[in-house]
PDB file of C-alpha atoms in Angstrom:
ATOM      1  CA  MET A   1      65.962  44.336 203.131  1.00 45.00           C
ATOM      2  CA  TYR A   2      64.271  43.799 199.956  1.00 48.00           C
ATOM      3  CA  THR A   3      65.155  47.344 198.778  1.00 53.00           C
ATOM      4  CA  ILE A   4      68.780  47.029 199.582  1.00 52.00           C
ATOM      5  CA  THR A   5      68.994  43.582 197.856  1.00 45.00           C
ATOM      6  CA  VAL A   6      67.430  45.332 194.574  1.00 54.00           C
ATOM      7  CA  ILE A   7      70.239  48.197 195.021  1.00 56.00           C
ATOM      8  CA  VAL A   8      72.763  45.449 195.203  1.00 49.00           C
ATOM      9  CA  ILE A   9      71.550  43.454 192.267  1.00 48.00           C
ATOM     10  CA  ALA A  10      71.262  46.647 190.343  1.00 58.00           C
ATOM     11  CA  LEU A  11      74.925  47.763 191.221  1.00 57.00           C
ATOM     12  CA  GLY A  12      76.000  44.051 190.401  1.00 50.00           C
ATOM     13  CA  VAL A  13      74.265  44.539 186.857  1.00 53.00           C
ATOM     14  CA  LEU A  14      76.113  47.751 186.488  1.00 57.00           C
ATOM     15  CA  THR A  15      79.613  46.199 187.357  1.00 55.00           C
ATOM     16  CA  ALA A  16      78.888  43.478 184.937  1.00 49.00           C
ATOM     17  CA  LEU A  17      78.076  45.557 182.255  1.00 55.00           C
ATOM     18  CA  THR A  18      81.132  47.799 182.810  1.00 56.00           C
ATOM     19  CA  LEU A  19      83.223  44.692 182.781  1.00 49.00           C
ATOM     20  CA  PHE A  20      81.626  43.679 179.487  1.00 50.00           C
ATOM     21  CA  MET A  21      82.134  46.941 177.802  1.00 52.00           C
ATOM     22  CA  CYS A  22      85.953  46.916 178.763  1.00 51.00           C
ATOM     23  CA  GLY A  23      86.317  43.620 177.173  1.00 47.00           C
ATOM     24  CA  GLY A  24      87.305  41.524 180.490  1.00 48.00           C
ATOM     25  CA  ALA A  25      88.133  38.012 179.962  1.00 49.00           C
ATOM     26  CA  PHE A  26      85.371  37.284 177.207  1.00 51.00           C
ATOM     27  CA  PRO A  27      86.414  35.561 174.034  1.00 55.00           C
ATOM     28  CA  ASP A  28      87.464  37.460 171.054  1.00 56.00           C
ATOM     29  CA  ARG A  29      84.160  36.636 169.088  1.00 55.00           C
ATOM     30  CA  VAL A  30      82.129  38.367 171.941  1.00 55.00           C
ATOM     31  CA  LYS A  31      84.382  41.430 172.092  1.00 57.00           C
ATOM     32  CA  ALA A  32      84.152  41.806 168.255  1.00 59.00           C
ATOM     33  CA  TRP A  33      80.435  41.707 168.272  1.00 57.00           C
ATOM     34  CA  TRP A  34      80.367  44.355 171.143  1.00 55.00           C
ATOM     35  CA  ASP A  35      82.865  46.595 169.287  1.00 59.00           C
ATOM     36  CA  ASN A  36      80.650  46.444 166.267  1.00 60.00           C
ATOM     37  CA  SER A  37      77.069  46.554 167.951  1.00 60.00           C
ATOM     38  CA  THR A  38      74.868  49.637 168.386  1.00 61.00           C
ATOM     39  CA  LEU A  39      74.296  48.894 172.065  1.00 58.00           C
ATOM     40  CA  LYS A  40      77.929  49.743 172.722  1.00 60.00           C
ATOM     41  CA  LYS A  41      77.302  53.422 171.478  1.00 61.00           C
ATOM     42  CA  TRP A  42      74.187  53.776 173.827  1.00 63.00           C
ATOM     43  CA  SER A  43      75.783  51.917 176.730  1.00 65.00           C
ATOM     44  CA  PRO A  44      76.875  55.148 178.772  1.00 66.00           C
ATOM     45  CA  LEU A  45      73.195  56.081 178.634  1.00 65.00           C
ATOM     46  CA  LEU A  46      72.149  52.669 179.731  1.00 67.00           C
ATOM     47  CA  PHE A  47      74.592  52.775 182.511  1.00 66.00           C
ATOM     48  CA  PHE A  48      73.321  56.072 183.621  1.00 66.00           C
ATOM     49  CA  ILE A  49      69.731  54.912 183.820  1.00 72.00           C
ATOM     50  CA  ILE A  50      70.797  51.896 185.729  1.00 70.00           C
ATOM     51  CA  LEU A  51      72.919  54.024 188.155  1.00 66.00           C
ATOM     52  CA  THR A  52      70.197  56.705 188.555  1.00 71.00           C
ATOM     53  CA  SER A  53      67.733  54.165 189.189  1.00 71.00           C
ATOM     54  CA  SER A  54      69.679  52.434 192.136  1.00 69.00           C
ATOM     55  CA  VAL A  55      70.377  56.000 193.674  1.00 66.00           C
ATOM     56  CA  ILE A  56      66.672  57.123 193.480  1.00 73.00           C
ATOM     57  CA  ILE A  57      65.730  53.579 195.142  1.00 74.00           C
ATOM     58  CA  GLY A  58      68.367  54.198 197.999  1.00 69.00           C
ATOM     59  CA  ILE A  59      67.299  57.477 198.628  1.00 71.00           C
ATOM     60  CA  ALA A  60      63.495  56.419 198.721  1.00 74.00           C
ATOM     61  CA  CYS A  61      64.761  53.669 201.256  1.00 72.00           C
ATOM     62  CA  GLY A  62      66.593  56.394 203.257  1.00 69.00           C
ATOM     63  CA  VAL A  63      69.749  54.299 202.582  1.00 63.00           C
ATOM     64  CA  LEU A  64      71.361  57.418 200.403  1.00 63.00           C
ATOM     65  CA  LYS A  65      70.953  60.867 200.643  1.00 68.00           C
ATOM     66  CA  TRP A  66      69.893  63.558 197.892  1.00 68.00           C
ATOM     67  CA  ILE A  67      73.517  64.570 197.357  1.00 70.00           C
ATOM     68  CA  THR A  68      74.435  61.157 196.090  1.00 66.00           C
ATOM     69  CA  LEU A  69      72.281  61.991 192.677  1.00 64.00           C
ATOM     70  CA  ILE A  70      75.561  64.176 191.799  1.00 69.00           C
ATOM     71  CA  ILE A  71      77.182  60.656 191.141  1.00 66.00           C
ATOM     72  CA  PRO A  72      74.992  59.720 188.097  1.00 64.00           C
ATOM     73  CA  VAL A  73      75.219  63.374 187.018  1.00 66.00           C
ATOM     74  CA  MET A  74      78.954  63.308 187.149  1.00 67.00           C
ATOM     75  CA  TYR A  75      79.019  60.052 185.129  1.00 61.00           C
ATOM     76  CA  ILE A  76      76.601  61.150 182.264  1.00 63.00           C
ATOM     77  CA  LEU A  77      78.177  64.589 181.982  1.00 66.00           C
ATOM     78  CA  PRO A  78      81.214  63.640 179.679  1.00 66.00           C
ATOM     79  CA  PHE A  79      79.004  61.729 177.324  1.00 61.00           C
ATOM     80  CA  PHE A  80      76.765  64.732 176.626  1.00 65.00           C
ATOM     81  CA  VAL A  81      79.687  66.873 176.146  1.00 69.00           C
ATOM     82  CA  GLY A  82      81.261  64.324 173.599  1.00 66.00           C
ATOM     83  CA  MET A  83      77.558  64.392 171.886  1.00 65.00           C
ATOM     84  CA  ALA A  84      77.532  68.304 171.796  1.00 73.00           C
ATOM     85  CA  HIS A  85      81.067  68.346 170.514  1.00 68.00           C
ATOM     86  CA  GLY A  86      80.395  65.840 167.790  1.00 67.00           C
ATOM     87  CA  PHE A  87      77.079  67.627 166.878  1.00 68.00           C
ATOM     88  CA  TRP A  88      79.268  71.134 166.545  1.00 73.00           C
ATOM     89  CA  ASN A  89      81.723  69.372 164.239  1.00 70.00           C
ATOM     90  CA  ASN A  90      79.153  68.153 162.017  1.00 69.00           C
ATOM     91  CA  MET A  91      77.692  71.441 161.748  1.00 69.00           C
ATOM     92  CA  LYS A  92      81.049  72.995 160.932  1.00 63.00           C
ATOM     93  CA  GLU A  93      81.738  70.467 158.283  1.00 60.00           C
ATOM     94  CA  ARG A  94      78.201  71.053 156.687  1.00 60.00           C
ATOM     95  CA  GLY A  95      78.841  74.951 156.754  1.00 55.00           C
ATOM     96  CA  LYS A  96      82.092  74.243 154.856  1.00 51.00           C
ATOM     97  CA  LYS A  97      80.461  72.125 152.133  1.00 49.00           C
ATOM     98  CA  LEU A  98      77.956  74.806 151.573  1.00 46.00           C
ATOM     99  CA  THR A  99      80.392  77.510 151.519  1.00 48.00           C
ATOM    100  CA  TYR A 100      82.459  75.398 148.616  1.00 45.00           C
ATOM    101  CA  LYS A 101      79.500  74.904 146.661  1.00 45.00           C
ATOM    102  CA  ASN A 102      78.660  78.643 146.067  1.00 45.00           C
ATOM    103  CA  GLY A 103      81.979  79.254 143.906  1.00 43.00           C
ATOM    104  CA  THR A 104      83.618  81.568 146.406  1.00 49.00           C
ATOM    105  CA  ASP A 105      86.627  79.124 146.480  1.00 73.00           C
ATOM    106  CA  ALA A 106      87.255  79.347 142.913  1.00 83.00           C
ATOM    107  CA  LYS A 107      87.149  83.151 142.573  1.00 89.00           C
ATOM    108  CA  GLU A 108      89.606  83.058 145.700  1.00 90.00           C
ATOM    109  CA  ILE A 109      91.621  80.715 143.729  1.00 91.00           C
ATOM    110  CA  ALA A 110      91.468  82.679 140.613  1.00 92.00           C
ATOM    111  CA  VAL A 111      92.256  86.284 142.465  1.00 93.00           C
ATOM    112  CA  ARG A 112      95.202  84.889 144.276  1.00 92.00           C
ATOM    113  CA  CYS A 113      96.944  83.017 141.052  1.00 93.00           C
ATOM    114  CA  LEU A 114      96.293  86.348 138.990  1.00 94.00           C
ATOM    115  CA  THR A 115      97.941  88.238 142.018  1.00 94.00           C
ATOM    116  CA  GLU A 116     101.029  85.862 141.985  1.00 92.00           C
ATOM    117  CA  LEU A 117     101.285  86.362 138.041  1.00 92.00           C
ATOM    118  CA  GLY A 118     101.802  90.160 138.675  1.00 92.00           C
ATOM    119  CA  CYS A 119      98.268  91.249 137.587  1.00 92.00           C
ATOM    120  CA  GLN A 120      95.847  93.546 139.628  1.00 92.00           C
ATOM    121  CA  PRO A 121      92.516  91.773 139.351  1.00 93.00           C
ATOM    122  CA  GLU A 122      89.636  93.923 140.335  1.00 93.00           C
ATOM    123  CA  ILE A 123      86.289  92.371 141.657  1.00 92.00           C
ATOM    124  CA  ASN A 124      82.986  93.589 140.337  1.00 92.00           C
ATOM    125  CA  LYS A 125      79.815  94.005 142.463  1.00 91.00           C
ATOM    126  CA  ASP A 126      78.574  90.962 140.728  1.00 90.00           C
ATOM    127  CA  GLY A 127      81.307  88.736 141.897  1.00 89.00           C
ATOM    128  CA  SER A 128      83.208  88.580 138.472  1.00 92.00           C
ATOM    129  CA  VAL A 129      86.769  89.612 137.965  1.00 94.00           C
ATOM    130  CA  ARG A 130      88.288  91.908 135.438  1.00 94.00           C
ATOM    131  CA  VAL A 131      92.084  91.919 134.604  1.00 95.00           C
ATOM    132  CA  SER A 132      94.595  92.835 132.390  1.00 94.00           C
ATOM    133  CA  TYR A 133      97.100  90.521 131.193  1.00 94.00           C
ATOM    134  CA  GLN A 134      99.910  91.034 128.381  1.00 91.00           C
ATOM    135  CA  GLY A 135      98.108  94.218 127.389  1.00 90.00           C
ATOM    136  CA  GLU A 136      94.961  92.130 126.752  1.00 92.00           C
ATOM    137  CA  ASN A 137      91.569  92.740 129.040  1.00 94.00           C
ATOM    138  CA  PHE A 138      90.131  89.642 130.549  1.00 96.00           C
ATOM    139  CA  HIS A 139      86.679  88.979 132.426  1.00 96.00           C
ATOM    140  CA  PHE A 140      86.295  86.011 134.700  1.00 96.00           C
ATOM    141  CA  GLU A 141      82.841  84.587 135.603  1.00 94.00           C
ATOM    142  CA  PHE A 142      82.343  81.835 138.505  1.00 91.00           C
ATOM    143  CA  GLY A 143      79.787  79.298 139.135  1.00 86.00           C
ATOM    144  CA  GLY A 144      80.568  76.524 141.499  1.00 80.00           C
ATOM    145  CA  ARG A 145      84.097  74.841 140.904  1.00 85.00           C
ATOM    146  CA  TYR A 146      84.340  76.320 137.278  1.00 90.00           C
ATOM    147  CA  ALA A 147      85.217  79.605 135.977  1.00 93.00           C
ATOM    148  CA  ARG A 148      84.513  81.126 132.651  1.00 94.00           C
ATOM    149  CA  ILE A 149      87.188  83.518 131.051  1.00 96.00           C
ATOM    150  CA  TRP A 150      86.325  86.076 128.519  1.00 96.00           C
ATOM    151  CA  ASN A 151      88.768  88.281 126.150  1.00 95.00           C
ATOM    152  CA  PRO A 152      86.076  90.427 124.750  1.00 93.00           C
ATOM    153  CA  MET A 153      86.248  92.533 121.695  1.00 91.00           C
ATOM    154  CA  TRP A 154      89.717  91.957 120.736  1.00 92.00           C
ATOM    155  CA  ALA A 155      88.753  92.584 117.108  1.00 90.00           C
ATOM    156  CA  TRP A 156      85.738  93.767 115.069  1.00 89.00           C
ATOM    157  CA  ILE A 157      84.544  93.992 111.593  1.00 90.00           C
ATOM    158  CA  LYS A 158      81.822  95.785 109.622  1.00 91.00           C
ATOM    159  CA  VAL A 159      78.621  93.808 108.855  1.00 88.00           C
ATOM    160  CA  ASP A 160      79.075  94.957 105.100  1.00 89.00           C
ATOM    161  CA  ASP A 161      82.856  94.109 104.943  1.00 88.00           C
ATOM    162  CA  PRO A 162      83.606  92.082 101.662  1.00 90.00           C
ATOM    163  CA  ASP A 163      85.962  89.964 103.861  1.00 89.00           C
ATOM    164  CA  MET A 164      83.117  88.884 106.434  1.00 90.00           C
ATOM    165  CA  PRO A 165      82.518  85.272 104.587  1.00 91.00           C
ATOM    166  CA  LYS A 166      86.525  84.681 105.040  1.00 91.00           C
ATOM    167  CA  ILE A 167      86.544  86.041 108.570  1.00 91.00           C
ATOM    168  CA  ARG A 168      83.618  83.589 109.316  1.00 91.00           C
ATOM    169  CA  GLU A 169      85.438  80.787 107.665  1.00 92.00           C
ATOM    170  CA  ALA A 170      88.580  81.629 109.552  1.00 92.00           C
ATOM    171  CA  VAL A 171      86.837  81.656 112.863  1.00 92.00           C
ATOM    172  CA  ASN A 172      84.909  78.306 112.265  1.00 91.00           C
ATOM    173  CA  ALA A 173      88.574  76.606 111.391  1.00 90.00           C
ATOM    174  CA  ALA A 174      90.137  78.132 114.502  1.00 90.00           C
ATOM    175  CA  ASN A 175      87.360  76.809 116.550  1.00 90.00           C
ATOM    176  CA  PHE A 176      87.946  73.260 115.726  1.00 85.00           C
ATOM    177  CA  ASN A 177      91.436  73.511 117.549  1.00 78.00           C
ATOM    178  CA  PHE A 178      91.341  72.770 121.398  1.00 76.00           C
ATOM    179  CA  GLY A 179      91.286  75.940 123.300  1.00 85.00           C
ATOM    180  CA  PRO A 180      89.255  79.213 123.550  1.00 93.00           C
ATOM    181  CA  THR A 181      86.201  79.358 121.410  1.00 93.00           C
ATOM    182  CA  VAL A 182      85.749  82.560 119.247  1.00 94.00           C
ATOM    183  CA  VAL A 183      82.479  84.111 119.275  1.00 93.00           C
ATOM    184  CA  MET A 184      81.070  86.722 116.913  1.00 92.00           C
ATOM    185  CA  SER A 185      78.489  89.066 118.350  1.00 90.00           C
ATOM    186  CA  ASP A 186      75.471  90.719 116.671  1.00 89.00           C
ATOM    187  CA  PRO A 187      75.874  93.857 114.820  1.00 88.00           C
ATOM    188  CA  ASP A 188      75.801  96.868 116.682  1.00 87.00           C
ATOM    189  CA  GLU A 189      74.050 100.192 116.045  1.00 87.00           C
ATOM    190  CA  ASP A 190      77.138 101.298 113.953  1.00 85.00           C
ATOM    191  CA  GLY A 191      77.191  97.929 112.199  1.00 88.00           C
ATOM    192  CA  ASP A 192      80.092  96.454 113.865  1.00 90.00           C
ATOM    193  CA  ILE A 193      80.554  92.756 114.808  1.00 92.00           C
ATOM    194  CA  GLY A 194      82.953  92.058 117.589  1.00 93.00           C
ATOM    195  CA  LEU A 195      85.086  89.039 117.956  1.00 93.00           C
ATOM    196  CA  HIS A 196      85.430  87.481 121.407  1.00 95.00           C
ATOM    197  CA  SER A 197      87.006  84.433 122.951  1.00 95.00           C
ATOM    198  CA  CYS A 198      85.748  82.493 125.977  1.00 95.00           C
ATOM    199  CA  ARG A 199      86.954  79.347 127.700  1.00 94.00           C
ATOM    200  CA  ASP A 200      85.752  77.357 130.531  1.00 94.00           C
ATOM    201  CA  ILE A 201      88.289  75.868 133.246  1.00 93.00           C
ATOM    202  CA  MET A 202      87.902  74.182 136.535  1.00 91.00           C
ATOM    203  CA  LEU A 203      89.645  75.827 139.561  1.00 90.00           C
ATOM    204  CA  HIS A 204      90.194  73.294 142.716  1.00 87.00           C
ATOM    205  CA  PRO A 205      91.951  74.263 145.890  1.00 85.00           C
ATOM    206  CA  SER A 206      94.000  70.843 146.066  1.00 82.00           C
ATOM    207  CA  CYS A 207      95.450  71.407 142.617  1.00 82.00           C
ATOM    208  CA  PRO A 208      99.185  72.531 143.443  1.00 79.00           C
ATOM    209  CA  ASP A 209      99.573  73.962 139.663  1.00 87.00           C
ATOM    210  CA  ASN A 210      96.693  76.451 139.431  1.00 91.00           C
ATOM    211  CA  VAL A 211      99.195  79.400 139.064  1.00 92.00           C
ATOM    212  CA  PRO A 212     100.950  77.782 135.788  1.00 93.00           C
ATOM    213  CA  PHE A 213      97.490  76.502 134.765  1.00 93.00           C
ATOM    214  CA  ILE A 214      95.957  79.661 134.787  1.00 94.00           C
ATOM    215  CA  ARG A 215      98.966  81.219 132.947  1.00 94.00           C
ATOM    216  CA  ALA A 216      99.010  78.606 130.168  1.00 94.00           C
ATOM    217  CA  VAL A 217      95.084  79.237 129.884  1.00 95.00           C
ATOM    218  CA  LEU A 218      95.389  83.128 129.387  1.00 95.00           C
ATOM    219  CA  ASP A 219      98.333  82.370 127.018  1.00 95.00           C
ATOM    220  CA  SER A 220      96.007  80.176 124.988  1.00 94.00           C
ATOM    221  CA  PHE A 221      93.629  83.055 124.060  1.00 95.00           C
ATOM    222  CA  PHE A 222      96.826  84.897 122.060  1.00 94.00           C
ATOM    223  CA  TYR A 223      97.341  81.484 120.389  1.00 93.00           C
ATOM    224  CA  THR A 224      93.368  81.492 119.207  1.00 92.00           C
ATOM    225  CA  LYS A 225      93.748  85.036 117.976  1.00 92.00           C
ATOM    226  CA  GLU A 226      97.115  83.912 115.925  1.00 92.00           C
ATOM    227  CA  ASN A 227      95.179  80.778 114.707  1.00 92.00           C
ATOM    228  CA  VAL A 228      92.508  83.138 113.358  1.00 92.00           C
ATOM    229  CA  ARG A 229      94.677  85.314 111.738  1.00 92.00           C
ATOM    230  CA  ARG A 230      96.737  82.392 110.056  1.00 91.00           C
ATOM    231  CA  HIS A 231      93.461  80.624 108.734  1.00 90.00           C
ATOM    232  CA  PHE A 232      92.410  83.925 107.146  1.00 88.00           C
ATOM    233  CA  GLN A 233      95.653  84.708 105.498  1.00 89.00           C
ATOM    234  CA  HIS A 234      95.423  80.864 104.033  1.00 89.00           C
ATOM    235  CA  ILE A 235      91.889  81.735 102.964  1.00 88.00           C
ATOM    236  CA  ASN A 236      92.707  84.900 101.531  1.00 82.00           C
ATOM    237  CA  SER A 237      95.658  83.640  99.606  1.00 84.00           C
ATOM    238  CA  GLN A 238      93.477  81.095  97.963  1.00 77.00           C
TER     239      GLN A 238
END
């Protein structure tokens, strides 16, 4: 009789907790506390422990058979399935964040946009991209969400050319404008100094105007070259 009483009490506690979890007729303040409490998150596990304990006690007393253990197992199974599903989703989201940080998305955006502009981008072994646009060669390098665009060797001048000071002054004047930066390389073995342009941009997959943005950026390299030429002519006329 004592064992049966314990089982009845345990089942009563289980029923009370179940009603409490569902809200029942309790005041709004109590239901609000329950909705925001940590106990609600672990209540299925608590119910499983109570139910399993009641069944084991019943089996030990000869009131229940071993087959009744399937009741707590079937009760807790959806809880563990939900936990496993949530863990899997968290791992997938973490994998997406790691993939997004390595710059692959920026490269894919650049390749897609260049293709839509009618270009034929080529991916190098180091992950950079080379492409021809309006007769000029461009080189893309990627890091994170950013891309560095180069317009390499679009002009050159001899190191002993008498116009070298004027070229340097024209380049410095052009670099004051917003847009690509003109870079002068060191002289090579033939004494040639190359003029290159570069610009850093950010590419984000949520931006709806990436194609016109890249087109405008590539066009800005031509404006920079024209600015250098215009400044040189102005300096030369003086």
